[in-house]
Amino acid sequence: MKKGFTTFFVILLSISIYSQKKNLAERLGYPKNAKLVIIHSDDLGVSHSQNAASTMAMEKGSVSSASIMVPCPWFSEIAAYAQAHPEADFGVHITLTSEDKYYKYGPVTSIDKVPGLVNKNGYFYSSVDSVIQNASPAEVEQETRNQVIKGKQMGVDPTHLDAHMGTVLSSLDFFKAYLKVGHEYKIPVLITSFFQPNLKTKMDSLISDKDVVVDNILSFSPGDFKTGFPAFYTNGIKNLKPGLTYLIIHTAYDDDEMRALKGNQPDWGAAWRQAEFNFFTSPACAEVLKDNNVYVITWKEIRDKITRK
Amino acid sequence: MKKGFTTFFVILLSISIYSQKKNLAERLGYPKNAKLVIIHSDDLGVSHSQNAASTMAMEKGSVSSASIMVPCPWFSEIAAYAQAHPEADFGVHITLTSEDKYYKYGPVTSIDKVPGLVNKNGYFYSSVDSVIQNASPAEVEQETRNQVIKGKQMGVDPTHLDAHMGTVLSSLDFFKAYLKVGHEYKIPVLITSFFQPNLKTKMDSLISDKDVVVDNILSFSPGDFKTGFPAFYTNGIKNLKPGLTYLIIHTAYDDDEMRALKGNQPDWGAAWRQAEFNFFTSPACAEVLKDNNVYVITWKEIRDKITRK
């Protein structure tokens, strides 16, 4: 009798836990097996070309979210746009590198306070490795926080944080700093071990149920050139799995400014960015999303329904 | 007898002083009444467009000298050009303002050390007046020196210093700081009371015979729109007087980057800069200079024959 009673309660409890353990899609109000995607444009603020193309791709195309590089000189332009378009989904693209040869920028924090973040000319380092070698987690935390503060101060209400060149996702200590700032401001941060697969277990141990881990990253990489952009993304969208896919693109025009900025580099260069712009503003893209029952979502939904709930 | 002897010496001394009192043209090796002009492009470093057009105007056109804005993100591009072209006449365009609405930059000095030079977003102020109201001469001196140091560090061997928007020529204390840095590095600085005519007497009292004061400034101003650029500059060149004229232009392309940077402003805007580029790369310009026996000179001549002699 006693045993039967206990079993009854165990079953009841299991049902209760099961019903609380909704998956991400359900927590956001979508069907349990929904294929969710954030179509996300990186690098806004870096140039006028990037700003103009990306806002166009958000207004007229399928791009649902974007993130902004606060330390860059064209930040003011996109901050003014963000103020005028409060419906647009903008995050802060935490930037600790300045990778272009002839176009440089540095921290928003006073250089004296973050000497490990800058090279001898006062600019961010070009590579993620140099940041890992030279910057302390405290410097990364301070600069991350100051980029959020400056973003907010100039009119961006960030829906998320993510990571330029994956820098703050490439070291566990940097990740902790970035996650801490996200928690402070109740802003969801992009969490993925895409940049450093060996950090997965340790990252997972740090997160709570207010944090959201994306299930997949879909992004064109140098090895995909043989496929071409439309085929790569069309196939990628057709093969989306249930869960949240983070589709990372970089939308800009292949114009004089962008060609000068990116030099002749093919990878993530001016022509690459134009090709991504072209696909994600095409009717073909909208169609393949619709035909495959993909839900294109925003970070704002995650922020307001999960992080701030 | 004694009186006659003294008179003889006075006459000898006068001849000697007279012969030493060569004018600027003579000191530079030109005829005494030569019409000298420095055809000078401002604002290099501010954008790729400005860099590309201005170096073209120096290589293929009549521009003899230019100055570079060290705090701007495209400085690296023009610094690399300067290193590859040691013959090109480049100065440091001392920059203490960031006047464009959507494209901002700040000091090369750590912000904590020059709080009076920046607004609440960490950028230079937009207007000269705000700099005068907020910055101390010590801050101006420090930033001026650091712009020269960074310029040299990244490969620019400055032939001169001059003043973006005339800021360091608009206050006597700022002028003292700027002159002091010029003297420290034995670099001639642009000296003119063009921006603040009431400072003339006080400026004159500070300079030595190693300093060079330009006799005239020739520069298109908003009021000259009715004439048009070619007519204005053609007449200006035809009417040059003996002595040193400083011809200030801003050469850039009327392209997307420059239009975004300058907005719709007509004054010193993208179309204005393209018009100056067009005239100063035209055969008509070269011809009018030649026909009027104008000597187009450089700051390097002044630096090496006067300042460093």
XYZ file of C-alpha atoms in Angstrom:
618
model
C 0.000 0.000 0.000
C 2.764 2.373 1.004
C 4.749 1.416 -2.060
C 1.755 2.000 -4.337
C 1.182 5.427 -2.770
C 4.812 6.458 -3.370
C 4.705 5.256 -6.947
C 1.588 7.346 -7.491
C 3.387 10.482 -6.279
C 6.519 9.745 -8.307
C 4.376 9.503 -11.417
C 2.564 12.753 -10.572
C 5.861 14.539 -9.930
C 7.334 13.282 -13.194
C 4.352 14.571 -15.126
C 4.714 17.933 -13.397
C 8.469 18.220 -14.131
C 7.887 17.060 -17.668
C 5.268 19.723 -18.240
C 7.559 22.419 -16.860
C 10.467 21.312 -19.003
C 9.265 23.003 -22.127
C 11.805 23.320 -24.824
C 12.973 26.657 -26.215
C 10.417 26.706 -29.023
C 7.595 26.117 -26.599
C 8.874 28.704 -24.159
C 8.812 31.205 -27.012
C 5.288 30.178 -28.001
C 6.096 28.042 -31.042
C 5.306 24.380 -31.676
C 7.628 21.984 -29.896
C 9.320 20.788 -33.067
C 9.460 24.176 -34.768
C 12.461 25.032 -36.881
C 13.501 28.413 -35.510
C 16.111 30.619 -37.100
C 17.583 33.991 -36.289
C 18.877 35.436 -39.551
C 21.568 37.625 -38.149
C 23.731 40.284 -39.781
C 27.040 41.015 -38.064
C 29.364 44.023 -38.150
C 26.974 46.972 -38.319
C 28.767 50.200 -37.472
C 31.991 49.176 -39.169
C 31.262 51.166 -42.336
C 28.572 53.157 -44.051
C 28.268 50.382 -46.607
C 27.618 47.785 -43.907
C 25.010 50.027 -42.249
C 23.196 50.861 -45.465
C 23.072 47.308 -46.804
C 22.164 45.708 -43.474
C 19.305 48.050 -42.641
C 18.022 47.517 -46.185
C 18.255 43.732 -45.673
C 16.273 44.065 -42.436
C 13.624 46.324 -43.936
C 13.168 44.646 -47.307
C 14.782 41.266 -46.887
C 14.698 38.292 -44.547
C 17.262 39.467 -41.998
C 15.605 39.458 -38.566
C 18.372 40.687 -36.291
C 21.755 42.382 -36.377
C 24.546 43.426 -34.081
C 26.515 46.623 -33.880
C 30.213 47.343 -33.356
C 30.145 50.188 -30.848
C 33.861 51.145 -31.098
C 33.655 51.837 -34.850
C 33.354 55.362 -36.283
C 30.131 54.656 -38.168
C 28.434 53.549 -34.944
C 26.772 56.975 -34.666
C 24.987 56.397 -37.961
C 23.480 53.075 -36.935
C 22.737 54.335 -33.409
C 20.649 57.119 -34.942
C 18.882 54.546 -37.109
C 18.210 52.375 -34.045
C 16.668 55.324 -32.226
C 14.431 56.044 -35.190
C 13.493 52.341 -35.576
C 12.810 50.954 -32.087
C 11.196 47.884 -33.690
C 14.501 46.813 -35.244
C 16.321 43.993 -33.440
C 19.818 45.237 -32.598
C 22.403 43.787 -30.277
C 25.927 44.788 -29.359
C 28.585 42.917 -31.340
C 31.257 42.854 -28.640
C 34.370 43.933 -30.505
C 37.896 43.366 -29.245
C 39.721 43.082 -32.580
C 40.379 45.461 -35.462
C 41.257 43.066 -38.238
C 41.436 45.278 -41.310
C 44.840 46.427 -42.451
C 44.127 50.033 -43.361
C 41.133 50.866 -41.192
C 41.626 50.724 -37.446
C 39.781 51.393 -34.228
C 40.277 50.758 -30.540
C 38.443 50.414 -27.228
C 35.694 52.702 -26.010
C 37.343 52.430 -22.587
C 40.171 54.870 -21.915
C 43.279 53.164 -23.285
C 45.203 53.563 -20.019
C 42.671 51.331 -18.287
C 42.834 48.491 -20.802
C 46.450 48.375 -22.001
C 46.188 44.655 -22.704
C 43.535 45.281 -25.355
C 45.641 47.534 -27.593
C 48.755 47.301 -29.716
C 51.508 49.922 -29.715
C 49.434 52.199 -31.952
C 46.474 52.194 -29.582
C 44.289 49.990 -31.795
C 42.736 46.635 -30.998
C 44.857 43.700 -32.093
C 44.113 42.179 -35.480
C 43.738 38.584 -34.328
C 41.797 36.734 -31.650
C 45.002 34.958 -30.606
C 46.689 38.264 -29.787
C 43.754 39.292 -27.615
C 43.905 35.979 -25.754
C 47.646 36.389 -25.251
C 47.577 40.010 -24.099
C 44.242 40.901 -22.492
C 43.111 40.036 -18.987
C 39.563 38.850 -18.279
C 39.093 42.014 -16.175
C 39.957 44.177 -19.197
C 37.598 42.185 -21.382
C 34.837 42.571 -18.799
C 35.382 46.319 -18.511
C 35.410 46.902 -22.263
C 32.397 44.623 -22.798
C 30.436 46.545 -20.170
C 31.514 49.904 -21.593
C 30.412 48.897 -25.088
C 26.972 48.038 -23.700
C 26.841 51.291 -21.721
C 27.879 53.408 -24.700
C 25.451 51.550 -26.963
C 22.582 52.300 -24.590
C 23.738 55.870 -24.040
C 23.630 56.557 -27.772
C 20.202 55.047 -28.333
C 20.578 51.303 -28.854
C 18.421 49.167 -26.543
C 20.316 45.910 -27.031
C 18.274 42.762 -27.570
C 21.415 40.601 -27.285
C 25.187 40.486 -27.169
C 27.328 38.503 -29.532
C 30.975 38.268 -30.418
C 32.958 39.866 -33.222
C 35.260 37.194 -34.663
C 34.105 35.022 -31.782
C 36.682 36.546 -29.447
C 34.666 36.394 -26.231
C 33.598 32.857 -27.179
C 37.175 31.693 -27.645
C 38.397 31.677 -24.039
C 36.521 30.449 -21.001
C 37.557 33.460 -18.915
C 36.444 35.879 -21.616
C 33.182 33.973 -21.911
C 32.605 34.325 -18.176
C 33.137 38.105 -18.404
C 30.753 38.422 -21.337
C 28.103 36.224 -19.709
C 28.418 38.263 -16.500
C 27.744 41.529 -18.352
C 24.793 39.924 -20.146
C 23.352 38.822 -16.799
C 23.928 42.270 -15.286
C 21.848 43.951 -17.988
C 19.458 41.013 -18.497
C 20.452 40.793 -22.120
C 20.743 37.323 -23.701
C 24.185 36.550 -25.055
C 25.013 34.299 -27.966
C 26.233 31.038 -26.451
C 27.865 28.534 -28.748
C 30.964 26.381 -28.765
C 31.172 26.870 -32.555
C 34.406 28.864 -32.222
C 35.991 26.614 -29.579
C 34.341 23.174 -29.502
C 36.516 22.092 -26.567
C 34.875 24.736 -24.344
C 31.410 23.175 -24.656
C 31.280 21.290 -21.363
C 32.720 24.150 -19.353
C 30.405 26.708 -20.967
C 27.395 24.472 -20.303
C 28.330 24.298 -16.625
C 28.078 28.085 -16.307
C 24.650 28.725 -17.736
C 21.229 28.896 -16.164
C 17.751 28.360 -17.566
C 17.593 32.082 -18.321
C 20.389 31.575 -20.831
C 19.766 30.275 -24.306
C 22.179 28.032 -26.137
C 21.731 27.962 -29.882
C 21.450 24.460 -31.296
C 23.165 25.085 -34.600
C 25.208 27.695 -36.373
C 24.711 28.077 -40.106
C 27.243 30.303 -41.807
C 29.047 30.333 -45.117
C 32.712 29.579 -44.685
C 35.674 29.804 -47.066
C 35.412 26.097 -47.868
C 31.891 26.607 -49.206
C 32.930 28.708 -52.188
C 32.465 25.829 -54.594
C 28.757 25.677 -53.777
C 28.056 29.373 -54.159
C 26.009 31.435 -51.750
C 22.439 30.851 -53.004
C 22.855 27.067 -53.181
C 24.598 26.898 -49.808
C 21.932 28.881 -47.991
C 19.029 27.323 -49.892
C 20.233 23.864 -48.913
C 20.994 25.028 -45.406
C 17.454 26.322 -44.942
C 15.918 23.198 -46.504
C 17.871 21.049 -44.071
C 17.193 23.035 -40.906
C 16.444 20.874 -37.914
C 13.970 21.556 -35.135
C 15.471 23.848 -32.525
C 17.220 27.199 -32.813
C 19.629 27.828 -35.672
C 21.741 30.953 -35.660
C 22.346 31.974 -39.230
C 25.298 34.372 -39.307
C 25.774 36.629 -42.299
C 27.553 39.884 -43.117
C 25.624 42.188 -45.397
C 27.345 45.091 -47.157
C 27.676 46.485 -50.633
C 30.609 45.603 -52.849
C 31.543 49.283 -53.205
C 34.728 51.383 -53.025
C 34.546 51.842 -49.268
C 34.061 48.148 -48.541
C 36.655 47.024 -51.075
C 39.190 49.421 -49.530
C 38.276 48.223 -46.058
C 38.549 44.520 -46.811
C 41.330 44.779 -49.394
C 41.486 41.915 -51.849
C 40.622 39.270 -49.292
C 37.966 36.915 -50.630
C 36.932 35.594 -47.200
C 34.315 37.846 -45.627
C 35.348 40.442 -48.222
C 33.266 42.978 -50.124
C 32.005 40.584 -52.806
C 31.163 37.953 -50.170
C 29.090 40.494 -48.232
C 27.293 41.643 -51.379
C 26.498 38.008 -52.228
C 24.964 37.464 -48.784
C 23.009 40.712 -49.152
C 21.763 39.557 -52.543
C 20.517 36.197 -51.305
C 18.882 37.422 -48.111
C 16.988 40.167 -49.917
C 15.861 37.858 -52.736
C 12.319 36.525 -53.168
C 13.922 33.066 -53.487
C 15.124 33.293 -49.894
C 11.720 34.348 -48.573
C 10.163 31.501 -50.527
C 12.453 28.758 -49.290
C 11.884 29.904 -45.704
C 8.115 29.770 -46.236
C 8.085 26.491 -48.125
C 10.072 24.815 -45.381
C 7.932 26.111 -42.504
C 10.799 27.950 -40.895
C 10.017 30.412 -38.127
C 12.292 33.447 -38.451
C 12.576 34.856 -34.947
C 14.374 37.676 -33.164
C 16.592 38.039 -30.111
C 13.988 40.396 -28.676
C 11.564 37.496 -28.305
C 14.233 35.581 -26.389
C 15.123 38.573 -24.245
C 11.548 39.419 -23.342
C 10.071 35.900 -23.065
C 13.002 34.136 -21.419
C 15.842 36.315 -20.145
C 13.616 38.967 -18.605
C 10.686 36.740 -17.665
C 87.108 112.526 -39.015
C 85.535 110.409 -36.283
C 82.041 111.156 -37.590
C 83.047 110.136 -41.101
C 84.489 106.885 -39.816
C 81.286 106.031 -37.921
C 79.134 106.828 -40.943
C 81.271 104.517 -43.035
C 80.648 101.655 -40.608
C 76.938 102.379 -40.368
C 76.691 102.156 -44.133
C 78.680 98.908 -44.192
C 76.516 97.420 -41.435
C 73.343 98.437 -43.238
C 74.509 96.734 -46.416
C 75.351 93.659 -44.409
C 71.949 93.564 -42.609
C 70.200 94.267 -45.879
C 71.928 91.350 -47.529
C 71.046 89.070 -44.619
C 67.418 90.166 -44.638
C 66.471 88.024 -47.547
C 62.804 87.477 -47.971
C 61.196 84.043 -47.843
C 61.413 83.462 -51.596
C 65.129 84.250 -51.576
C 65.763 82.100 -48.530
C 64.146 79.225 -50.413
C 66.214 79.934 -53.520
C 63.579 81.646 -55.653
C 63.658 85.149 -57.150
C 62.846 87.880 -54.678
C 59.476 88.694 -56.231
C 58.464 85.136 -56.966
C 54.836 84.139 -56.592
C 55.032 81.048 -54.415
C 52.110 78.777 -53.686
C 51.634 75.639 -51.670
C 48.666 73.812 -53.156
C 47.542 71.978 -50.092
C 44.966 69.228 -49.607
C 43.513 68.918 -46.130
C 41.795 66.037 -44.305
C 43.693 62.981 -45.515
C 42.994 59.997 -43.283
C 39.360 60.941 -42.730
C 38.068 58.481 -45.323
C 39.182 56.127 -48.048
C 37.670 58.490 -50.596
C 39.739 61.418 -49.305
C 42.914 59.306 -49.324
C 42.360 57.930 -52.813
C 41.450 61.252 -54.435
C 44.147 63.255 -52.666
C 47.016 60.911 -53.483
C 45.785 60.879 -57.077
C 45.733 64.702 -57.086
C 49.306 64.735 -55.784
C 50.549 62.147 -58.271
C 48.708 63.308 -61.385
C 47.558 66.796 -60.537
C 48.938 70.061 -59.205
C 48.599 69.388 -55.474
C 52.029 69.800 -53.876
C 51.340 69.053 -50.233
C 48.743 67.528 -47.939
C 48.054 66.956 -44.292
C 46.813 63.919 -42.446
C 44.294 63.477 -39.628
C 46.064 61.005 -37.343
C 43.055 60.229 -35.075
C 40.909 58.997 -37.986
C 40.412 55.297 -38.774
C 41.714 55.555 -42.338
C 44.989 57.024 -41.079
C 46.639 53.598 -41.413
C 45.945 53.606 -45.143
C 47.583 56.958 -45.770
C 50.433 56.185 -43.352
C 51.235 53.093 -45.429
C 51.124 55.253 -48.572
C 53.454 57.794 -46.944
C 55.932 55.068 -46.088
C 55.869 53.816 -49.666
C 56.171 57.378 -51.070
C 58.823 59.194 -49.021
C 58.912 61.918 -51.694
C 55.314 62.944 -50.973
C 54.897 66.080 -48.847
C 52.765 65.135 -45.841
C 52.111 67.037 -42.653
C 50.002 66.350 -39.605
C 46.611 68.060 -39.727
C 46.217 68.643 -35.996
C 42.676 67.460 -35.329
C 40.683 68.372 -32.245
C 37.170 68.274 -33.699
C 34.956 65.551 -35.154
C 32.425 67.575 -37.082
C 30.469 64.961 -39.026
C 27.164 63.840 -37.601
C 27.332 60.099 -38.231
C 31.053 59.435 -38.307
C 33.014 60.144 -35.159
C 36.497 59.831 -33.744
C 38.382 60.998 -30.688
C 41.863 61.720 -29.342
C 44.887 59.491 -29.804
C 45.731 60.330 -26.186
C 44.069 58.149 -23.547
C 40.715 59.822 -22.901
C 41.282 59.978 -19.130
C 44.220 62.300 -19.706
C 42.375 64.773 -21.946
C 38.801 64.884 -20.617
C 38.390 68.456 -21.857
C 38.822 67.325 -25.448
C 35.895 64.896 -25.525
C 32.124 64.975 -25.257
C 30.108 62.517 -23.154
C 30.437 59.845 -25.844
C 34.223 60.039 -25.877
C 34.443 61.799 -29.254
C 35.982 65.145 -30.100
C 33.491 68.000 -30.025
C 31.879 68.995 -33.313
C 32.709 72.685 -33.155
C 35.809 74.796 -32.586
C 33.885 76.868 -30.023
C 33.238 73.796 -27.875
C 36.943 72.936 -27.901
C 37.818 76.475 -26.846
C 35.236 76.330 -24.069
C 36.198 72.915 -22.713
C 39.834 72.097 -23.433
C 42.862 73.386 -21.579
C 46.016 74.480 -23.419
C 47.845 71.618 -21.655
C 45.396 69.096 -23.120
C 45.773 70.649 -26.567
C 49.556 70.494 -26.249
C 49.504 66.869 -25.148
C 47.162 65.748 -27.927
C 49.067 67.774 -30.543
C 52.327 66.148 -29.461
C 50.769 62.680 -29.417
C 49.396 63.124 -32.934
C 52.897 63.993 -34.140
C 54.397 61.043 -32.248
C 51.837 58.591 -33.582
C 52.212 59.991 -37.097
C 55.972 59.441 -36.969
C 55.583 56.043 -35.321
C 53.381 54.826 -38.152
C 55.608 56.062 -40.935
C 54.801 59.714 -41.636
C 57.827 62.035 -41.509
C 55.878 65.288 -41.152
C 56.985 68.220 -43.296
C 54.618 70.559 -41.425
C 51.740 70.881 -39.001
C 48.495 72.611 -39.749
C 45.091 72.903 -38.185
C 41.861 71.013 -38.869
C 39.041 73.575 -38.913
C 41.619 76.076 -37.747
C 41.156 75.032 -34.120
C 44.741 75.526 -32.934
C 44.795 78.840 -34.825
C 41.667 80.105 -33.108
C 42.965 80.684 -29.584
C 46.272 82.243 -28.600
C 46.906 79.623 -25.924
C 46.204 76.782 -28.344
C 48.467 78.459 -30.889
C 51.273 78.613 -28.320
C 50.906 74.883 -27.615
C 50.939 74.022 -31.328
C 53.924 76.289 -32.038
C 55.771 74.747 -29.102
C 55.314 71.232 -30.474
C 56.408 72.403 -33.927
C 59.570 73.894 -32.404
C 60.234 70.721 -30.397
C 60.243 68.580 -33.533
C 61.650 71.291 -35.826
C 58.598 71.054 -38.025
C 57.208 74.271 -39.548
C 53.640 75.012 -38.551
C 51.072 76.885 -40.584
C 50.908 80.386 -39.130
C 48.079 82.605 -40.228
C 45.541 84.882 -38.611
C 43.042 83.881 -41.304
C 40.820 82.113 -38.746
C 41.118 84.797 -36.041
C 42.293 88.118 -37.508
C 42.375 89.721 -34.049
C 45.181 87.338 -32.998
C 47.608 88.650 -35.625
C 49.676 90.983 -33.441
C 49.940 88.518 -30.591
C 50.868 85.650 -32.922
C 53.509 87.806 -34.601
C 55.071 88.523 -31.225
C 55.659 84.817 -30.601
C 57.456 83.796 -33.741
C 61.111 83.686 -34.646
C 62.913 83.829 -37.984
C 62.756 80.035 -38.122
C 58.988 80.337 -38.382
C 57.232 81.100 -41.620
C 54.106 83.186 -41.840
C 52.108 82.709 -45.015
C 51.283 85.962 -46.775
C 47.908 84.978 -48.150
C 45.331 82.242 -47.871
C 43.408 81.302 -50.993
C 40.477 78.996 -50.412
C 37.005 78.586 -51.805
C 34.380 79.587 -49.302
C 30.593 79.180 -49.254
C 30.137 82.728 -50.548
C 32.054 81.855 -53.712
C 29.471 79.425 -55.046
C 28.204 81.918 -57.609
C 31.597 81.977 -59.314
C 32.076 78.217 -59.518
C 35.274 76.396 -58.648
C 37.237 76.619 -61.922
C 36.629 80.357 -62.335
C 37.365 81.085 -58.678
C 40.673 79.249 -58.671
C 41.686 80.373 -62.161
C 41.185 83.997 -61.155
C 42.831 83.366 -57.817
C 45.951 81.971 -59.487
C 46.019 84.764 -62.085
C 45.920 87.328 -59.313
C 48.515 85.782 -57.021
C 50.867 88.317 -55.503
C 54.579 87.903 -54.812
C 55.139 86.085 -51.546
C 53.761 82.816 -50.194
C 50.139 81.936 -50.804
C 48.643 78.946 -49.022
C 45.987 77.444 -51.236
C 43.761 75.223 -49.120
C 41.633 72.585 -50.801
C 39.890 69.349 -49.840
C 40.086 66.641 -52.480
C 37.790 63.610 -52.340
C 35.414 61.739 -54.609
C 31.712 62.452 -54.600
C 30.942 58.814 -53.758
C 28.681 56.925 -51.338
C 31.192 56.997 -48.495
C 31.833 60.720 -48.776
C 28.174 61.604 -49.247
C 27.286 59.576 -46.139
C 30.107 61.212 -44.221
C 29.244 64.782 -45.164
C 25.479 64.314 -45.367
C 23.679 66.805 -47.529
C 25.823 69.748 -46.505
C 26.925 71.759 -49.527
C 29.823 73.480 -47.737
C 32.956 71.333 -47.826
C 30.645 68.468 -48.822
C 31.214 65.571 -51.219
C 30.393 67.506 -54.417
C 32.573 70.433 -53.281
C 35.530 68.087 -52.740
C 35.012 66.407 -56.092
C 34.919 69.851 -57.784
C 38.243 70.798 -56.168
C 39.702 67.434 -57.203
C 38.493 68.034 -60.764
C 40.064 71.469 -61.064
C 43.394 70.628 -59.453
C 43.883 67.554 -61.641
C 42.893 69.393 -64.828
C 45.319 70.470 -67.558
C 43.685 73.924 -67.293
C 45.006 74.278 -63.754
C 48.545 73.239 -64.719
C 48.396 75.707 -67.591
C 47.248 78.708 -65.602
C 49.983 78.053 -63.046
C 52.591 77.898 -65.807
C 51.265 80.876 -67.761
C 51.376 83.030 -64.643
C 54.892 82.031 -63.594
C 53.758 80.596 -60.302
C 56.212 78.517 -58.300
C 54.388 75.599 -56.710
C 56.416 74.710 -53.639
C 56.270 72.256 -50.743
C 56.472 72.443 -46.964
C 59.499 70.172 -47.150
C 61.481 72.974 -48.787
C 60.512 75.270 -45.922
C 61.305 72.664 -43.301
C 64.697 71.756 -44.723
C 65.852 75.196 -45.914
C 64.516 77.342 -43.085
C 63.200 75.517 -40.020
C 66.015 72.993 -39.834
C 68.771 75.167 -41.261
